[in-house]
PDB file of C-alpha atoms in Angstrom:
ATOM      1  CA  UNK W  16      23.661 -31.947  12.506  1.00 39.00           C
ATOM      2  CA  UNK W  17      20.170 -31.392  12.144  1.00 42.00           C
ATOM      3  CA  UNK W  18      19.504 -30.497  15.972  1.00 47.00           C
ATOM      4  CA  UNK W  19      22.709 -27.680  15.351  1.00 48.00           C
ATOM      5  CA  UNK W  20      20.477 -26.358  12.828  1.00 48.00           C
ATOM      6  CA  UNK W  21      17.068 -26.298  14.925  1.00 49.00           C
ATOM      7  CA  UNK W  22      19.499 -24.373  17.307  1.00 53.00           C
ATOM      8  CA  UNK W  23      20.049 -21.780  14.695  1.00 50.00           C
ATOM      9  CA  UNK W  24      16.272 -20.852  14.111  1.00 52.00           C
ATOM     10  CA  UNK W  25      14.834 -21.264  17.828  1.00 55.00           C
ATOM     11  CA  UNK W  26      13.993 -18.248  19.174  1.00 56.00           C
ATOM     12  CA  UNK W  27      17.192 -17.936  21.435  1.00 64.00           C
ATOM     13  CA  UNK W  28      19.659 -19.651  18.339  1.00 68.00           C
ATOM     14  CA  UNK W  29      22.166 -17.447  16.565  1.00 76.00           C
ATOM     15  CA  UNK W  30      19.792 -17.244  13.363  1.00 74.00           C
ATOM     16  CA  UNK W  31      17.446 -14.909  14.983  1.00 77.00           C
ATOM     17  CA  UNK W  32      19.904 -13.037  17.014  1.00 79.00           C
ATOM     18  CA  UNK W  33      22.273 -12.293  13.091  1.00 79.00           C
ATOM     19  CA  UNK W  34      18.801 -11.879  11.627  1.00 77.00           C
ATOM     20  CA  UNK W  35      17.408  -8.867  14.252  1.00 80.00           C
ATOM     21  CA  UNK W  36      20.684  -6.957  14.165  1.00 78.00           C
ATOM     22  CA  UNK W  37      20.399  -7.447  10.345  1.00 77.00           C
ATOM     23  CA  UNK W  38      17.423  -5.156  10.055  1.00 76.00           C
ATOM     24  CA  UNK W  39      18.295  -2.833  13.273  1.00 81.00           C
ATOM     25  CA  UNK W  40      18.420   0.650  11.235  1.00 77.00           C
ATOM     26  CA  UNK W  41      20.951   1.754  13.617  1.00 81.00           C
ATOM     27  CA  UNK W  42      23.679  -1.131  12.602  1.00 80.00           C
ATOM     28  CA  UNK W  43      23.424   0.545   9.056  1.00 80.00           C
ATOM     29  CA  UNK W  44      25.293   3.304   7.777  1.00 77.00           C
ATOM     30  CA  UNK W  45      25.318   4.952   4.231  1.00 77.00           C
ATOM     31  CA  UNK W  46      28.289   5.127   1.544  1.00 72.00           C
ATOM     32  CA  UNK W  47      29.898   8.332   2.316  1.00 72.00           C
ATOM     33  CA  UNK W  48      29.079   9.767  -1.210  1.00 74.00           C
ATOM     34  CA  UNK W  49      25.223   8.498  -1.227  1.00 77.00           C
ATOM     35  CA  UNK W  50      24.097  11.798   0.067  1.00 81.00           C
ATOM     36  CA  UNK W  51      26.828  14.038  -1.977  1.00 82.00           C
ATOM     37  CA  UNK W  52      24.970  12.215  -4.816  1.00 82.00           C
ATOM     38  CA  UNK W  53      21.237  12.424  -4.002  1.00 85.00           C
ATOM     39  CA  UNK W  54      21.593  15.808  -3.035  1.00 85.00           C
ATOM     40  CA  UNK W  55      23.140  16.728  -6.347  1.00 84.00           C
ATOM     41  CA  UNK W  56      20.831  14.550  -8.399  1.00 85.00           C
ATOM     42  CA  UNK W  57      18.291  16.725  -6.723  1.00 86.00           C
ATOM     43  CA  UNK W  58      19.548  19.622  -7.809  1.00 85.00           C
ATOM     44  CA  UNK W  59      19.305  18.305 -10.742  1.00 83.00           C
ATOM     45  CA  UNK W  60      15.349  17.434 -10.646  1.00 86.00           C
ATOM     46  CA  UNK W  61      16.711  13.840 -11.577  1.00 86.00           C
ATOM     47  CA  UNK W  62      13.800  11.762 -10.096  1.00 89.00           C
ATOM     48  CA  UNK W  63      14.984   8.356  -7.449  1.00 90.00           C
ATOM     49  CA  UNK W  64      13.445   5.834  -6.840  1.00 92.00           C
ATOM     50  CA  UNK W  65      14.752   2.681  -4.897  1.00 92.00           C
ATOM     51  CA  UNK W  66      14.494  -1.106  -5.335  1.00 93.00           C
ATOM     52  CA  UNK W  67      15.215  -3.708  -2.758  1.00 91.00           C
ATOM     53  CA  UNK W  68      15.010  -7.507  -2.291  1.00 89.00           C
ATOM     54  CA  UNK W  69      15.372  -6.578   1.761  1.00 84.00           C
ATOM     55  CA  UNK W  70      12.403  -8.743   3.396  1.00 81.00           C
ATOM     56  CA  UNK W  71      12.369  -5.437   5.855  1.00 82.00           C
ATOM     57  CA  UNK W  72      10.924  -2.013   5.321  1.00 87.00           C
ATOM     58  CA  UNK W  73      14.816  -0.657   4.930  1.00 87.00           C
ATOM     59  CA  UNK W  74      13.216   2.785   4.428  1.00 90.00           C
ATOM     60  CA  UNK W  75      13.416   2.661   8.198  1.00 88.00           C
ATOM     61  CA  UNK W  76      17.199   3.068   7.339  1.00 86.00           C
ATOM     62  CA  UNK W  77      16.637   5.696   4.990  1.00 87.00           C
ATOM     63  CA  UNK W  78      14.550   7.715   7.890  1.00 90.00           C
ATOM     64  CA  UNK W  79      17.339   6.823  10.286  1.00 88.00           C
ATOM     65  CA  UNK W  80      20.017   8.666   8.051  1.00 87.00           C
ATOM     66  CA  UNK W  81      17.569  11.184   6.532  1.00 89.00           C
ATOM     67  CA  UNK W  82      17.856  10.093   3.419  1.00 89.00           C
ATOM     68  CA  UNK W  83      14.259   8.996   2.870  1.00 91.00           C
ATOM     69  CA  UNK W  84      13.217  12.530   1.399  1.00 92.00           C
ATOM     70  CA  UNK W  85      15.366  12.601  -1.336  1.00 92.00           C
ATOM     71  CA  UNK W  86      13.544   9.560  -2.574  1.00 92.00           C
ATOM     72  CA  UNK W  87      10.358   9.967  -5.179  1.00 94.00           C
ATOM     73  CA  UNK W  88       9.571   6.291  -4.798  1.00 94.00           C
ATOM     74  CA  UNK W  89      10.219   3.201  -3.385  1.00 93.00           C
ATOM     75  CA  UNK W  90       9.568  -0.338  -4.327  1.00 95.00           C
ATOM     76  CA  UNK W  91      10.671  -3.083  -1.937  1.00 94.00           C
ATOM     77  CA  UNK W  92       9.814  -6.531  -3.163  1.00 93.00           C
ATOM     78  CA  UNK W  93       7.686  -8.246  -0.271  1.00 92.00           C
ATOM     79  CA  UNK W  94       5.735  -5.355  -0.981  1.00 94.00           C
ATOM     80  CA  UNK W  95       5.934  -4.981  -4.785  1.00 95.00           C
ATOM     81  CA  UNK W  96       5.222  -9.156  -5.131  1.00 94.00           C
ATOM     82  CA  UNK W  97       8.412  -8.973  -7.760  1.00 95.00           C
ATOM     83  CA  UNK W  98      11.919  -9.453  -6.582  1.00 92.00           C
ATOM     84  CA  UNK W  99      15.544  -9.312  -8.843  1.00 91.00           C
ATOM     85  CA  UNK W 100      16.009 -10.458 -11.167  1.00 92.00           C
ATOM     86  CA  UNK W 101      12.383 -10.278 -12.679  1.00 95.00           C
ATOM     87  CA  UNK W 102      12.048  -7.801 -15.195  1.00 96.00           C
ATOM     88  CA  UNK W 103       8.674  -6.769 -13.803  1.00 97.00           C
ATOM     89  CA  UNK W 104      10.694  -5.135 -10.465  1.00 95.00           C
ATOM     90  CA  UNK W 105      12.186  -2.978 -13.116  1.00 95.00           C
ATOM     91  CA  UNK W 106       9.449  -2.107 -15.124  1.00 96.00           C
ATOM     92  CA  UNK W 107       7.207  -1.315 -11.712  1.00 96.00           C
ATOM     93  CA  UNK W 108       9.860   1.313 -10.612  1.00 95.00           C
ATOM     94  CA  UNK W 109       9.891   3.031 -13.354  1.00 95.00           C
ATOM     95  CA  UNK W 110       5.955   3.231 -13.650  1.00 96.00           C
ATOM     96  CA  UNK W 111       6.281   4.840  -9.991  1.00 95.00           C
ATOM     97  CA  UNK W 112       8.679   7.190 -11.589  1.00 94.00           C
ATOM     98  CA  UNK W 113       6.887   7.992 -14.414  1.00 94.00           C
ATOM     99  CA  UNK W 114       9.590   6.970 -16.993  1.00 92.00           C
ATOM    100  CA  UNK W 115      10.450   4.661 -19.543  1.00 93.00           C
ATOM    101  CA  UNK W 116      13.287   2.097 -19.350  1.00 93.00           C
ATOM    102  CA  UNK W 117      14.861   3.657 -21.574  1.00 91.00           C
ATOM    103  CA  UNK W 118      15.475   6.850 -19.997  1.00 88.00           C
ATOM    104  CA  UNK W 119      16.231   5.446 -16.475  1.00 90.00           C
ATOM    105  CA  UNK W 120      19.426   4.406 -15.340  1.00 87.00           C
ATOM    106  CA  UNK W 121      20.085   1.363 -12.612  1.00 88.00           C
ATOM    107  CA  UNK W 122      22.805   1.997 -10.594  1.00 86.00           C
ATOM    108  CA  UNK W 123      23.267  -1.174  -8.810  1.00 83.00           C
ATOM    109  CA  UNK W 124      25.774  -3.600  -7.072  1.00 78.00           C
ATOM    110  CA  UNK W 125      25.137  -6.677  -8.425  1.00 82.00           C
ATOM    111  CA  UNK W 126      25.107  -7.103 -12.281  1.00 83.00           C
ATOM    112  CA  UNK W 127      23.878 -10.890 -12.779  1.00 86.00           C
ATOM    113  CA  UNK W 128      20.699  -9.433 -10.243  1.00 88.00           C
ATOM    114  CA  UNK W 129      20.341  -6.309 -12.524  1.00 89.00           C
ATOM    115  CA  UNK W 130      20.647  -7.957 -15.904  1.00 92.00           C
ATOM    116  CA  UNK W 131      16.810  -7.778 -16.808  1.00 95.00           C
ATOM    117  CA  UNK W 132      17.001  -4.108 -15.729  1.00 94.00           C
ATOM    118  CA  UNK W 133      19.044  -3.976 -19.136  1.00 93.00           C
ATOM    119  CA  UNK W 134      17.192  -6.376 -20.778  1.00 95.00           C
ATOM    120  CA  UNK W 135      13.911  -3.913 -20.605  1.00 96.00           C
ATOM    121  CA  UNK W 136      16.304  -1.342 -21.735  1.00 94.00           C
ATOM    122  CA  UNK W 137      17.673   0.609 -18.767  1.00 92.00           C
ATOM    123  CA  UNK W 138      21.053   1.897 -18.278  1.00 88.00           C
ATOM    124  CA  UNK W 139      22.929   0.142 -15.875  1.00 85.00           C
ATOM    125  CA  UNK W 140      26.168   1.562 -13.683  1.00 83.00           C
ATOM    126  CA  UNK W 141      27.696  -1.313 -11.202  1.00 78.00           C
ATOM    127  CA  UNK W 142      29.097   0.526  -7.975  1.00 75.00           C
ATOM    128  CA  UNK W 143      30.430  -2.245  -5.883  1.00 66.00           C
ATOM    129  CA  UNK W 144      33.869  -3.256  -6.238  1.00 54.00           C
ATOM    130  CA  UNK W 145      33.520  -6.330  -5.155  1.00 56.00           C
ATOM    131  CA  UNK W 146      31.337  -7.354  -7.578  1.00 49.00           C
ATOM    132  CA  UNK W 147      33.532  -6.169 -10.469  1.00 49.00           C
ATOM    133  CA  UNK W 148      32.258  -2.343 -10.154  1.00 52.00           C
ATOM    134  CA  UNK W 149      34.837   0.078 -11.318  1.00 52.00           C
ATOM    135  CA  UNK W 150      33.448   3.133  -9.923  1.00 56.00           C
ATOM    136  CA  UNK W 151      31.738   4.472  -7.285  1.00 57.00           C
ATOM    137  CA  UNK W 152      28.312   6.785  -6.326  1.00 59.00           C
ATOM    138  CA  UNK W 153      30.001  10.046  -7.501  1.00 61.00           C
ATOM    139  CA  UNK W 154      30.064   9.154 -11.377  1.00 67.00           C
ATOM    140  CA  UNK W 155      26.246   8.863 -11.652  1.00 69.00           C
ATOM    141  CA  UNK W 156      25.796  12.625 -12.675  1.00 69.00           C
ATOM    142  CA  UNK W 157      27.469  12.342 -15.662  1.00 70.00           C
ATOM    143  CA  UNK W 158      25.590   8.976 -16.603  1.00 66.00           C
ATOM    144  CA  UNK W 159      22.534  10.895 -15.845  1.00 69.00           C
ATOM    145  CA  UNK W 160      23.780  14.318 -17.672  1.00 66.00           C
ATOM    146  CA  UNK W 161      24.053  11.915 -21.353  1.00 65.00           C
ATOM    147  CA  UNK W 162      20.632  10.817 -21.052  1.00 63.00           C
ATOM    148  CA  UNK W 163      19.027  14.377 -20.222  1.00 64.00           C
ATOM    149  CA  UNK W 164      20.780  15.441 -23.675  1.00 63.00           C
ATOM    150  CA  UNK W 165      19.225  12.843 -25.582  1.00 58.00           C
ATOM    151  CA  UNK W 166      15.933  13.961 -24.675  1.00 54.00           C
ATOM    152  CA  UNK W 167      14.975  11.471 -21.727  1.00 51.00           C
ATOM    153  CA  UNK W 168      13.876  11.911 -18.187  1.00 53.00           C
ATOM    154  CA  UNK W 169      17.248  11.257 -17.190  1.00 49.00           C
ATOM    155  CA  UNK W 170      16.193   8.870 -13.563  1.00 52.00           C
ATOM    156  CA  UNK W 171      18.309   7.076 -11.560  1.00 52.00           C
ATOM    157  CA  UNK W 172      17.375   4.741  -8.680  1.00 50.00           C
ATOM    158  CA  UNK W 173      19.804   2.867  -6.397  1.00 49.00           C
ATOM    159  CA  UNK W 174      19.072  -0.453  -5.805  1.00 47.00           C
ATOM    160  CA  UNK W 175      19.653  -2.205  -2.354  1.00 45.00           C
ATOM    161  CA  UNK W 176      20.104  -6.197  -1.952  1.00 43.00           C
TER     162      UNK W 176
END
């Protein structure tokens, strides 16, 4: 068993072959509504930011798509030295935002991951379905439309792996 599993990691072994079309930018394509809802949120002058546990730049993706731009920051975790679920991810996105907790809203796809998100006090939306999400990309603007009327920056930031 153990000589299957040097297999795996060797430089020729399935591992390394799943692992580089893992972070190949073109094996990755967005949900159909992401840019419907980045362009509106936009619109909006809602800020975005993005937070990922990826151990890749997956901006690379973002570039690929032409997404990147509609991004005011990004915070990947090999970079960042924080990685879901530590509350300090959270708090260091929304410094690069420039807003508080309060005022920000995670929109995520993997609740147990994002729980400290709430725990500082941000808004949370789950989007993936099969992680018990009920909804998808497209009901963020009225998340974000609530906390504008109560005053607050009103940010959002999708949150990848």
């Amino acid at each position: 068993l153990q000589a299957a599993g040097d297999n795996l990691l060797a430089p020729s072994g399935l591992g390394i072959n799943l692992y580089a079309r893992e972070i190949d930018p073109s094996r990755w394509y967005p949900d159909p509504y992401l840019l419907l809802t980045l362009k509106k949120l936009r619109s909006n002058n809602i800020k975005i930011g993005l937070l990922s546990n990826c151990g890749w730049d997956v901006t690379t993706v973002l570039q690929r798509h032409n997404i990147m731009t509609y991004f005011n920051s990004c915070a990947l975790s090999y970079q960042i030295g924080h990685r879901k679920p530590e509350p300090e991810s959270f708090q260091i996105i929304c410094e690069q935002l420039g807003v508080a907790p309060q005022n920000a809203l995670m929109v995520g796809d993997k609740p147990a991951r994002e729980q400290p998100a709430v725990d500082i006090g941000m808004h949370h939306l789950n989007v993936d379905f099969l992680h018990g999400g009920t909804t998808g990309l497209t009901t963020i603007l009225p998340y974000t439309a609530a906390l504008r009327s109560r005053g607050g920056d009103a940010t959002s930031f999708k949150s990848l792996g």
